[in-house]
Amino acid sequence: MHYARRVTDQAVHSNVGHGVHGVEGAFTGRERELAALRADVERAGLETLAGRPAPRARVLLVAGAPGSGRTALAEAFAHRVAADHPGGVHRARLTDPGGTPVPVERTARDLLDALGVQAPPGGHRDELTEALRHALSGRGALLLLDDVAAAEQLTELLPDDRDCLVLATSEGPLSGVPDVRPCTLGGLDPADAVRLLGSRAGSDLRITVDPRAADRLAAACEHHPASLVLAGGWLAAHPHTSVLDAARRLADAPGATPLERAFRMVHASLPASRTRLLRLLCLAPDGYVDAPLAAALAGWDVPATRAALDAFTRLGLLRPLPGEAWRVPPCLDALLHREVEEHERPAEVQLARARLLERAVRRLHGCWAVTEPAGSAPRRELAQQPRPLRFETRREAAAWLDSRLPALLAGARAVVADGELDTLARRFIAALARALNAHRPPERTAPEQYRLHELVLDVAERRALHRERAAALLNLGDLDAWTGRLPAAVERYRAALAAVRTDGGGDVAAAVRAMDSLGGTYAEQSDWPRAADWYGRALALCLNHGDQEGAARLHGRLGAVHLYAGQWGEALRAWRSAAAAHRRLRNPHAHARALSEVARVQEYAGHAHDCLRTCHQALERARDAGDVRLEAGLSLRLADACARVGDRAGATAHRAAAERLLAGTALPPAGSVALGQPRSEPRPGPADGGGPGSADGKAEAGEGSGSEPRTGAVEPGAGDAGGSADGAARKAEEPGGPGPAAHPTQPGT
């Protein structure tokens, strides 16, 4: 009977038990319907009767009005047949609050996440549904798709595996789904209805002494489980009231349906203060609340709010969840929204939403702060928070984030769609992104981060915040590039550069990052002229604004690109410029690596003696830097250079020195990391749009993957590294050029 339940970006659950009839407890009745569903599973389909193999999974449909218990029946049936489906039971809701269908791509992504399959961030509809069908192939899974609003939602998600079973719930028939087996629900059997009423009333005595009144009350509820739950909760709260009186009150209550009349009867029995808290609960994203968030909605203290939530649970107005959390029964969502419209002024509703978001921001800040080192400023600030808002351990914070993530994502989407609290929305999204980064590895958070960047982009475009728009586009471009959508990444980077120019061009760091990223994306496509062009533009901008570190990095980028293009002269000039820049910056490690690249270009150009001299210089700088692995790699390159000029004794001596260096360190040889193209994990600007040069200045130039763009070219000289110790040492010294990044970009604050 969970119908209008708020659905979030991740309203998907796998093998998770759900309460039935809107409350926790045993399932009551519906044996006839359960038997019919079982028979439909075993009955041959139309394709089989026609002598053809079934092309897709069997589809069962449980149809019924709100309050009829369709979701409870589907859950009970899924529990009974779960053993027949080794792939597990995976659930998703397909209708948003207000009856808006959930986009198919969002449902597909969430089901993929439930299946443990990494979906590409920002993937398109066809790509995601195809990935879902592939993931379900051969699993024999059961999909429980709740609140299907249209047949198209269902048909695009159907697995091609005949061993899978799809169990859908809907308010009406789904005529567009081929060979669907409908099971239409009415009320419970009278005896089962009275039994459910008695279990909710807390005592069977009143039911036993006046069975006719109990039958009358059940009939007034039209035997619908949701109405019976509310009526039973009202009886439990009024132990001295007879069942007959309850039946009369229910009959006299206003409302067009038994569910609405039962709700009105319970609602009228509440104190005025709790009535207001109850109706404000429908503002909670996904209908998911805990005591601190509910307290923020009404402006109460946490203990009083927790007592009220417990009372609502006993009345059947809330459904308890693990971890001291509650959910508004979806069938009551529309009724509570109507109460808000009738009794709350718009300004009060907006204020309640703002309090809720502000409390969520504080909780997310604490969720991040607990991961900081002990004694740090964030930890000291966290220790001063009240206990209900404080996390004691990292594990506690991670568990809280995991359980609330669907509701938090729904809250981000809702506040951006509302458009009235954009400043608070940006703070909320930034806090959520930072908490995700603190508790999850980058590849696990990439889909959520993509959604958050898109939300930031929506706010920035609506408010004409060009700097934040540029930062969001850069971060989205990084994720597109990481997933291999290079043309889309190019468009994102160009749009980011246009946003910087629209803002007057003052955000130099963002402009450099956009150009740098464009160069890296073209390099990944082996389009060396365009890559060199964009790197050159970024270099000119850095030089004009005195950014020596950026200029040194971009000289290296240009050197790598020219090397791939076979332009030895240009590559030599670029790497020499990079070496000179790092010398001025007093960075011996980077200086040594740049000199090693100069030596490599000289080697490829056939200048053996020049290569030998440069290798000696690079080796001295590596010793100054104390980089043993780089020193070993340079010793091997120097050995090769000696061999090329006929100095066999020198080659032997340098090779022996390299072997001694490698044997004397417990660290493995470093991977291939170019001065111009480091392979560190990219870290773009924050999700609130604060990228390079943004208003809050929370990210600096050169830290995002835009300043370290991904390229996929083959490393020059990699072939002579081989799998030997010599090759490993060369890898420590020979970064080559551009290389792919290891992880997607992640927003941070």
CSV table of N, CA and C in Angstrom, one decimal, residues 253-391:
chain,number,residue,atom,x,y,z
A,253,ALA,N,-16.5,11.2,9.6
A,253,ALA,CA,-15.3,12.0,9.2
A,253,ALA,C,-15.4,12.4,7.7
A,254,PRO,N,-14.9,13.6,7.4
A,254,PRO,CA,-15.0,14.1,6.0
A,254,PRO,C,-14.0,13.3,5.1
A,255,GLY,N,-14.3,13.2,3.9
A,255,GLY,CA,-13.4,12.5,2.9
A,255,GLY,C,-14.2,11.7,1.9
A,256,ALA,N,-13.6,11.6,0.7
A,256,ALA,CA,-14.2,10.9,-0.4
A,256,ALA,C,-13.9,9.4,-0.4
A,257,THR,N,-12.8,9.0,0.3
A,257,THR,CA,-12.4,7.6,0.3
A,257,THR,C,-12.2,7.1,1.8
A,258,PRO,N,-12.3,5.8,2.0
A,258,PRO,CA,-12.1,5.4,3.4
A,258,PRO,C,-10.7,5.7,3.9
A,259,LEU,N,-9.7,5.8,3.1
A,259,LEU,CA,-8.4,6.2,3.5
A,259,LEU,C,-8.4,7.6,4.0
A,260,GLU,N,-9.0,8.5,3.3
A,260,GLU,CA,-9.0,9.9,3.7
A,260,GLU,C,-9.8,10.0,4.9
A,261,ARG,N,-11.0,9.3,5.1
A,261,ARG,CA,-11.8,9.4,6.3
A,261,ARG,C,-11.0,8.9,7.5
A,262,ALA,N,-10.3,7.8,7.4
A,262,ALA,CA,-9.5,7.3,8.5
A,262,ALA,C,-8.4,8.2,8.9
A,263,PHE,N,-7.8,8.8,7.9
A,263,PHE,CA,-6.7,9.8,8.1
A,263,PHE,C,-7.3,11.0,8.9
A,264,ARG,N,-8.5,11.5,8.4
A,264,ARG,CA,-9.1,12.7,9.1
A,264,ARG,C,-9.4,12.4,10.5
A,265,MET,N,-9.9,11.1,10.8
A,265,MET,CA,-10.3,10.8,12.2
A,265,MET,C,-9.0,10.8,13.1
A,266,VAL,N,-8.0,10.2,12.6
A,266,VAL,CA,-6.7,10.2,13.4
A,266,VAL,C,-6.2,11.6,13.5
A,267,HIS,N,-6.2,12.3,12.4
A,267,HIS,CA,-5.6,13.7,12.4
A,267,HIS,C,-6.3,14.6,13.4
A,268,ALA,N,-7.7,14.4,13.5
A,268,ALA,CA,-8.4,15.3,14.5
A,268,ALA,C,-8.1,15.0,15.9
A,269,SER,N,-7.6,13.8,16.2
A,269,SER,CA,-7.3,13.4,17.6
A,269,SER,C,-6.0,13.9,18.1
A,270,LEU,N,-5.2,14.5,17.2
A,270,LEU,CA,-3.8,15.0,17.6
A,270,LEU,C,-3.9,16.4,18.2
A,271,PRO,N,-2.9,16.7,19.1
A,271,PRO,CA,-2.8,18.1,19.6
A,271,PRO,C,-2.4,19.0,18.4
A,272,ALA,N,-2.7,20.3,18.5
A,272,ALA,CA,-2.4,21.2,17.4
A,272,ALA,C,-0.9,21.2,17.0
A,273,SER,N,0.0,21.2,18.0
A,273,SER,CA,1.4,21.2,17.8
A,273,SER,C,1.9,20.0,17.0
A,274,ARG,N,1.4,18.9,17.4
A,274,ARG,CA,1.8,17.6,16.6
A,274,ARG,C,1.1,17.6,15.3
A,275,THR,N,0.0,18.2,15.1
A,275,THR,CA,-0.7,18.2,13.8
A,275,THR,C,0.2,19.0,12.8
A,276,ARG,N,0.8,20.1,13.3
A,276,ARG,CA,1.7,20.8,12.4
A,276,ARG,C,2.9,20.1,12.1
A,277,LEU,N,3.5,19.4,13.1
A,277,LEU,CA,4.7,18.6,12.8
A,277,LEU,C,4.4,17.5,11.7
A,278,LEU,N,3.2,16.9,11.9
A,278,LEU,CA,2.9,15.8,11.0
A,278,LEU,C,2.8,16.3,9.6
A,279,ARG,N,2.1,17.4,9.3
A,279,ARG,CA,1.9,17.8,8.0
A,279,ARG,C,3.2,18.3,7.4
A,280,LEU,N,4.1,18.9,8.2
A,280,LEU,CA,5.4,19.3,7.7
A,280,LEU,C,6.3,18.1,7.3
A,281,LEU,N,6.0,17.0,7.8
A,281,LEU,CA,6.9,15.8,7.5
A,281,LEU,C,6.9,15.5,6.0
A,282,CYS,N,5.8,15.9,5.3
A,282,CYS,CA,5.8,15.6,3.8
A,282,CYS,C,6.8,16.4,3.1
A,283,LEU,N,7.4,17.4,3.7
A,283,LEU,CA,8.4,18.2,3.1
A,283,LEU,C,9.8,17.5,3.1
A,284,ALA,N,9.9,16.5,3.9
A,284,ALA,CA,11.2,15.8,4.0
A,284,ALA,C,11.4,15.0,2.7
A,285,PRO,N,12.6,15.2,2.1
A,285,PRO,CA,12.9,14.5,0.8
A,285,PRO,C,12.8,13.0,1.0
A,286,ASP,N,12.1,12.4,0.0
A,286,ASP,CA,11.9,11.0,0.0
A,286,ASP,C,11.0,10.5,1.1
A,287,GLY,N,10.3,11.5,1.8
A,287,GLY,CA,9.5,11.1,3.0
A,287,GLY,C,10.3,10.5,4.1
A,288,TYR,N,11.6,10.7,4.1
A,288,TYR,CA,12.5,10.0,5.0
A,288,TYR,C,13.0,11.0,6.1
A,289,VAL,N,12.7,10.7,7.3
A,289,VAL,CA,13.0,11.7,8.4
A,289,VAL,C,13.7,10.9,9.6
A,290,ASP,N,14.5,11.7,10.3
A,290,ASP,CA,15.0,11.2,11.6
A,290,ASP,C,14.6,12.4,12.6
A,291,ALA,N,14.9,12.1,13.8
A,291,ALA,CA,14.5,13.1,14.8
A,291,ALA,C,15.2,14.5,14.6
A,292,PRO,N,16.5,14.6,14.4
A,292,PRO,CA,17.1,15.9,14.2
A,292,PRO,C,16.5,16.7,13.0
A,293,LEU,N,16.2,16.0,11.8
A,293,LEU,CA,15.7,16.6,10.7
A,293,LEU,C,14.2,17.1,10.9
A,294,ALA,N,13.4,16.2,11.5
A,294,ALA,CA,12.0,16.5,11.8
A,294,ALA,C,12.0,17.7,12.8
A,295,ALA,N,12.9,17.7,13.8
A,295,ALA,CA,13.0,18.8,14.7
A,295,ALA,C,13.2,20.1,14.0
A,296,ALA,N,14.1,20.1,13.0
A,296,ALA,CA,14.4,21.3,12.2
A,296,ALA,C,13.2,21.8,11.5
A,297,LEU,N,12.4,20.8,10.9
A,297,LEU,CA,11.2,21.2,10.2
A,297,LEU,C,10.3,22.1,11.0
A,298,ALA,N,10.0,21.6,12.2
A,298,ALA,CA,9.0,22.3,13.1
A,298,ALA,C,9.6,23.3,14.1
A,299,GLY,N,11.0,23.3,14.1
A,299,GLY,CA,11.6,24.2,15.1
A,299,GLY,C,11.5,23.7,16.5
A,300,TRP,N,11.5,22.4,16.7
A,300,TRP,CA,11.4,21.8,18.0
A,300,TRP,C,12.7,21.3,18.5
A,301,ASP,N,12.8,20.9,19.8
A,301,ASP,CA,14.0,20.2,20.3
A,301,ASP,C,13.9,18.7,19.9
A,302,VAL,N,15.0,18.1,19.9
A,302,VAL,CA,15.1,16.7,19.4
A,302,VAL,C,14.3,15.7,20.3
A,303,PRO,N,14.5,15.7,21.6
A,303,PRO,CA,13.7,14.7,22.4
A,303,PRO,C,12.2,14.8,22.2
A,304,ALA,N,11.7,16.0,22.2
A,304,ALA,CA,10.2,16.2,22.0
A,304,ALA,C,9.8,15.7,20.6
A,305,THR,N,10.6,15.9,19.6
A,305,THR,CA,10.3,15.4,18.3
A,305,THR,C,10.4,13.9,18.2
A,306,ARG,N,11.3,13.3,18.9
A,306,ARG,CA,11.4,11.8,18.9
A,306,ARG,C,10.2,11.2,19.5
A,307,ALA,N,9.7,11.8,20.6
A,307,ALA,CA,8.5,11.3,21.2
A,307,ALA,C,7.3,11.4,20.3
A,308,ALA,N,7.2,12.5,19.6
A,308,ALA,CA,6.1,12.7,18.6
A,308,ALA,C,6.1,11.7,17.5
A,309,LEU,N,7.3,11.5,17.0
A,309,LEU,CA,7.5,10.5,15.9
A,309,LEU,C,7.1,9.1,16.4
A,310,ASP,N,7.4,8.7,17.6
A,310,ASP,CA,7.0,7.4,18.1
A,310,ASP,C,5.5,7.3,18.2
A,311,ALA,N,4.9,8.4,18.6
A,311,ALA,CA,3.4,8.4,18.7
A,311,ALA,C,2.8,8.3,17.4
A,312,PHE,N,3.3,9.0,16.4
A,312,PHE,CA,2.8,8.8,15.0
A,312,PHE,C,3.0,7.4,14.5
A,313,THR,N,4.0,6.8,14.9
A,313,THR,CA,4.3,5.4,14.5
A,313,THR,C,3.2,4.5,15.0
A,314,ARG,N,2.9,4.7,16.3
A,314,ARG,CA,1.8,3.8,16.9
A,314,ARG,C,0.5,4.0,16.3
A,315,LEU,N,0.2,5.2,15.8
A,315,LEU,CA,-1.0,5.6,15.1
A,315,LEU,C,-1.1,5.0,13.7
A,316,GLY,N,0.0,4.6,13.1
A,316,GLY,CA,0.1,4.2,11.8
A,316,GLY,C,0.4,5.3,10.8
A,317,LEU,N,0.8,6.5,11.3
A,317,LEU,CA,1.0,7.6,10.4
A,317,LEU,C,2.5,7.6,9.9
A,318,LEU,N,3.3,6.8,10.5
A,318,LEU,CA,4.7,6.7,10.0
A,318,LEU,C,5.1,5.3,10.1
A,319,ARG,N,6.1,4.9,9.2
A,319,ARG,CA,6.7,3.6,9.2
A,319,ARG,C,8.1,3.6,9.7
A,320,PRO,N,8.4,2.9,10.8
A,320,PRO,CA,9.8,2.9,11.3
A,320,PRO,C,10.8,2.2,10.4
A,321,LEU,N,12.0,2.7,10.4
A,321,LEU,CA,13.1,2.2,9.6
A,321,LEU,C,14.3,1.9,10.6
A,322,PRO,N,15.2,1.1,10.1
A,322,PRO,CA,16.4,0.9,11.0
A,322,PRO,C,17.2,2.2,11.2
A,323,GLY,N,17.9,2.3,12.3
A,323,GLY,CA,18.7,3.5,12.6
A,323,GLY,C,18.0,4.7,13.1
A,324,GLU,N,16.9,4.5,13.8
A,324,GLU,CA,16.1,5.6,14.4
A,324,GLU,C,15.7,6.6,13.3
A,325,ALA,N,15.1,6.0,12.3
A,325,ALA,CA,14.5,6.8,11.2
A,325,ALA,C,13.1,6.3,10.9
A,326,TRP,N,12.4,7.2,10.2
A,326,TRP,CA,11.0,6.9,9.8
A,326,TRP,C,10.7,7.3,8.4
A,327,ARG,N,9.7,6.8,7.8
A,327,ARG,CA,9.2,7.2,6.5
A,327,ARG,C,7.7,7.4,6.5
A,328,VAL,N,7.3,8.5,5.8
A,328,VAL,CA,5.9,8.8,5.7
A,328,VAL,C,5.3,7.7,4.7
A,329,PRO,N,4.3,7.0,5.1
A,329,PRO,CA,3.6,6.1,4.2
A,329,PRO,C,3.2,6.8,2.9
A,330,PRO,N,3.6,6.3,1.8
A,330,PRO,CA,3.4,7.0,0.5
A,330,PRO,C,1.9,7.3,0.3
A,331,CYS,N,1.0,6.4,0.7
A,331,CYS,CA,-0.4,6.7,0.5
A,331,CYS,C,-0.9,7.9,1.2
A,332,LEU,N,-0.2,8.4,2.2
A,332,LEU,CA,-0.6,9.6,3.0
A,332,LEU,C,0.1,10.8,2.4
A,333,ASP,N,1.0,10.7,1.5
A,333,ASP,CA,1.8,11.9,1.0
A,333,ASP,C,0.8,12.9,0.4
A,334,ALA,N,-0.1,12.6,-0.4
A,334,ALA,CA,-1.0,13.5,-1.0
A,334,ALA,C,-1.9,14.2,0.0
A,335,LEU,N,-2.3,13.4,1.0
A,335,LEU,CA,-3.2,14.0,2.1
A,335,LEU,C,-2.4,15.0,2.9
A,336,LEU,N,-1.2,14.7,3.2
A,336,LEU,CA,-0.4,15.6,4.0
A,336,LEU,C,0.0,16.9,3.2
A,337,HIS,N,0.2,16.8,1.9
A,337,HIS,CA,0.5,18.0,1.1
A,337,HIS,C,-0.8,18.8,1.1
A,338,ARG,N,-1.9,18.2,1.0
A,338,ARG,CA,-3.1,19.0,1.0
A,338,ARG,C,-3.3,19.8,2.3
A,339,GLU,N,-2.9,19.1,3.4
A,339,GLU,CA,-2.9,19.8,4.7
A,339,GLU,C,-2.0,21.0,4.8
A,340,VAL,N,-0.8,20.8,4.2
A,340,VAL,CA,0.1,22.0,4.1
A,340,VAL,C,-0.4,23.1,3.3
A,341,GLU,N,-1.0,22.8,2.2
A,341,GLU,CA,-1.6,23.9,1.3
A,341,GLU,C,-2.7,24.6,2.1
A,342,GLU,N,-3.5,23.9,2.9
A,342,GLU,CA,-4.6,24.5,3.5
A,342,GLU,C,-4.3,25.3,4.8
A,343,HIS,N,-3.2,24.9,5.5
A,343,HIS,CA,-2.9,25.5,6.8
A,343,HIS,C,-1.6,26.2,7.0
A,344,GLU,N,-0.7,26.1,6.0
A,344,GLU,CA,0.6,26.7,6.1
A,344,GLU,C,0.7,27.8,5.0
A,345,ARG,N,1.2,29.0,5.4
A,345,ARG,CA,1.5,30.0,4.5
A,345,ARG,C,2.8,29.6,3.7
A,346,PRO,N,2.9,30.1,2.5
A,346,PRO,CA,4.1,29.8,1.6
A,346,PRO,C,5.4,30.2,2.3
A,347,ALA,N,5.4,31.3,3.0
A,347,ALA,CA,6.6,31.7,3.7
A,347,ALA,C,7.0,30.8,4.8
A,348,GLU,N,6.0,30.3,5.5
A,348,GLU,CA,6.3,29.3,6.6
A,348,GLU,C,6.8,28.0,6.0
A,349,VAL,N,6.3,27.6,4.9
A,349,VAL,CA,6.8,26.3,4.2
A,349,VAL,C,8.2,26.5,3.8
A,350,GLN,N,8.5,27.7,3.2
A,350,GLN,CA,9.9,28.0,2.7
A,350,GLN,C,10.8,28.0,3.9
A,351,LEU,N,10.4,28.6,5.0
A,351,LEU,CA,11.2,28.6,6.2
A,351,LEU,C,11.5,27.2,6.8
A,352,ALA,N,10.5,26.4,6.8
A,352,ALA,CA,10.7,25.0,7.2
A,352,ALA,C,11.7,24.3,6.3
A,353,ARG,N,11.6,24.5,5.0
A,353,ARG,CA,12.5,23.8,4.1
A,353,ARG,C,13.9,24.3,4.4
A,354,ALA,N,14.1,25.6,4.6
A,354,ALA,CA,15.4,26.2,4.9
A,354,ALA,C,16.0,25.7,6.1
A,355,ARG,N,15.1,25.5,7.2
A,355,ARG,CA,15.6,24.9,8.4
A,355,ARG,C,16.1,23.5,8.2
A,356,LEU,N,15.3,22.8,7.5
A,356,LEU,CA,15.7,21.4,7.2
A,356,LEU,C,17.0,21.3,6.5
A,357,LEU,N,17.2,22.1,5.4
A,357,LEU,CA,18.4,22.1,4.7
A,357,LEU,C,19.6,22.5,5.5
A,358,GLU,N,19.4,23.5,6.3
A,358,GLU,CA,20.5,24.0,7.2
A,358,GLU,C,20.9,22.9,8.2
A,359,ARG,N,20.0,22.2,8.7
A,359,ARG,CA,20.3,21.1,9.6
A,359,ARG,C,21.0,20.0,8.8
A,360,ALA,N,20.6,19.7,7.6
A,360,ALA,CA,21.3,18.7,6.8
A,360,ALA,C,22.7,19.1,6.5
A,361,VAL,N,22.9,20.4,6.2
A,361,VAL,CA,24.3,20.9,6.0
A,361,VAL,C,25.2,20.7,7.2
A,362,ARG,N,24.6,21.0,8.4
A,362,ARG,CA,25.4,20.8,9.6
A,362,ARG,C,25.7,19.3,9.8
A,363,ARG,N,24.8,18.5,9.5
A,363,ARG,CA,25.0,17.0,9.7
A,363,ARG,C,26.1,16.5,8.7
A,364,LEU,N,26.0,17.0,7.5
A,364,LEU,CA,27.0,16.6,6.5
A,364,LEU,C,28.4,17.2,6.8
A,365,HIS,N,28.4,18.4,7.4
A,365,HIS,CA,29.7,18.9,7.8
A,365,HIS,C,30.3,18.0,8.9
A,366,GLY,N,29.5,17.6,9.8
A,366,GLY,CA,30.0,16.7,10.9
A,366,GLY,C,30.4,15.4,10.3
A,367,CYS,N,29.7,14.9,9.3
A,367,CYS,CA,30.0,13.6,8.6
A,367,CYS,C,31.4,13.7,8.0
A,368,TRP,N,31.7,14.9,7.4
A,368,TRP,CA,33.0,15.1,6.9
A,368,TRP,C,34.1,15.3,7.9
A,369,ALA,N,33.7,16.1,8.9
A,369,ALA,CA,34.7,16.5,9.9
A,369,ALA,C,35.3,15.3,10.7
A,370,VAL,N,34.5,14.3,10.9
A,370,VAL,CA,34.9,13.2,11.7
A,370,VAL,C,36.0,12.4,11.0
A,371,THR,N,36.2,12.6,9.7
A,371,THR,CA,37.3,12.0,9.0
A,371,THR,C,38.6,12.8,9.1
A,372,GLU,N,38.6,14.0,9.6
A,372,GLU,CA,39.8,14.8,9.7
A,372,GLU,C,40.6,14.3,10.9
A,373,PRO,N,41.9,14.7,10.9
A,373,PRO,CA,42.8,14.2,11.9
A,373,PRO,C,42.3,14.7,13.3
A,374,ALA,N,42.6,14.0,14.3
A,374,ALA,CA,42.3,14.4,15.7
A,374,ALA,C,43.0,15.6,16.1
A,375,GLY,N,42.3,16.6,16.7
A,375,GLY,CA,42.9,17.8,17.1
A,375,GLY,C,42.8,18.9,16.0
A,376,SER,N,42.4,18.6,14.8
A,376,SER,CA,42.2,19.6,13.8
A,376,SER,C,41.1,20.5,14.1
A,377,ALA,N,41.0,21.6,13.4
A,377,ALA,CA,39.9,22.6,13.6
A,377,ALA,C,38.5,22.0,13.4
A,378,PRO,N,38.3,21.2,12.3
A,378,PRO,CA,37.0,20.6,12.1
A,378,PRO,C,36.6,19.7,13.2
A,379,ARG,N,37.6,18.9,13.7
A,379,ARG,CA,37.3,18.0,14.8
A,379,ARG,C,36.9,18.7,16.1
A,380,ARG,N,37.6,19.8,16.4
A,380,ARG,CA,37.3,20.6,17.6
A,380,ARG,C,35.9,21.2,17.4
A,381,GLU,N,35.6,21.7,16.2
A,381,GLU,CA,34.3,22.3,16.0
A,381,GLU,C,33.2,21.2,16.1
A,382,LEU,N,33.5,20.0,15.7
A,382,LEU,CA,32.5,18.9,15.8
A,382,LEU,C,32.3,18.5,17.2
A,383,ALA,N,33.3,18.6,18.1
A,383,ALA,CA,33.1,18.2,19.5
A,383,ALA,C,32.2,19.1,20.2
A,384,GLN,N,32.0,20.4,19.7
A,384,GLN,CA,31.2,21.3,20.4
A,384,GLN,C,29.7,21.2,20.0
A,385,GLN,N,29.4,20.3,19.0
A,385,GLN,CA,28.0,20.1,18.6
A,385,GLN,C,27.2,19.3,19.6
A,386,PRO,N,25.9,19.5,19.7
A,386,PRO,CA,25.1,18.7,20.5
A,386,PRO,C,25.2,17.2,20.1
A,387,ARG,N,25.0,16.3,21.1
A,387,ARG,CA,25.2,14.9,20.8
A,387,ARG,C,24.3,14.4,19.6
A,388,PRO,N,23.0,14.8,19.5
A,388,PRO,CA,22.2,14.3,18.3
A,388,PRO,C,22.8,14.8,17.0
A,389,LEU,N,23.6,15.8,16.9
A,389,LEU,CA,24.2,16.3,15.7
A,389,LEU,C,25.6,15.9,15.5
A,390,ARG,N,26.2,15.1,16.4
A,390,ARG,CA,27.6,14.8,16.4
A,390,ARG,C,27.8,13.3,16.1
A,391,PHE,N,28.9,13.0,15.3
A,391,PHE,CA,29.3,11.7,15.1
A,391,PHE,C,30.6,11.4,15.9
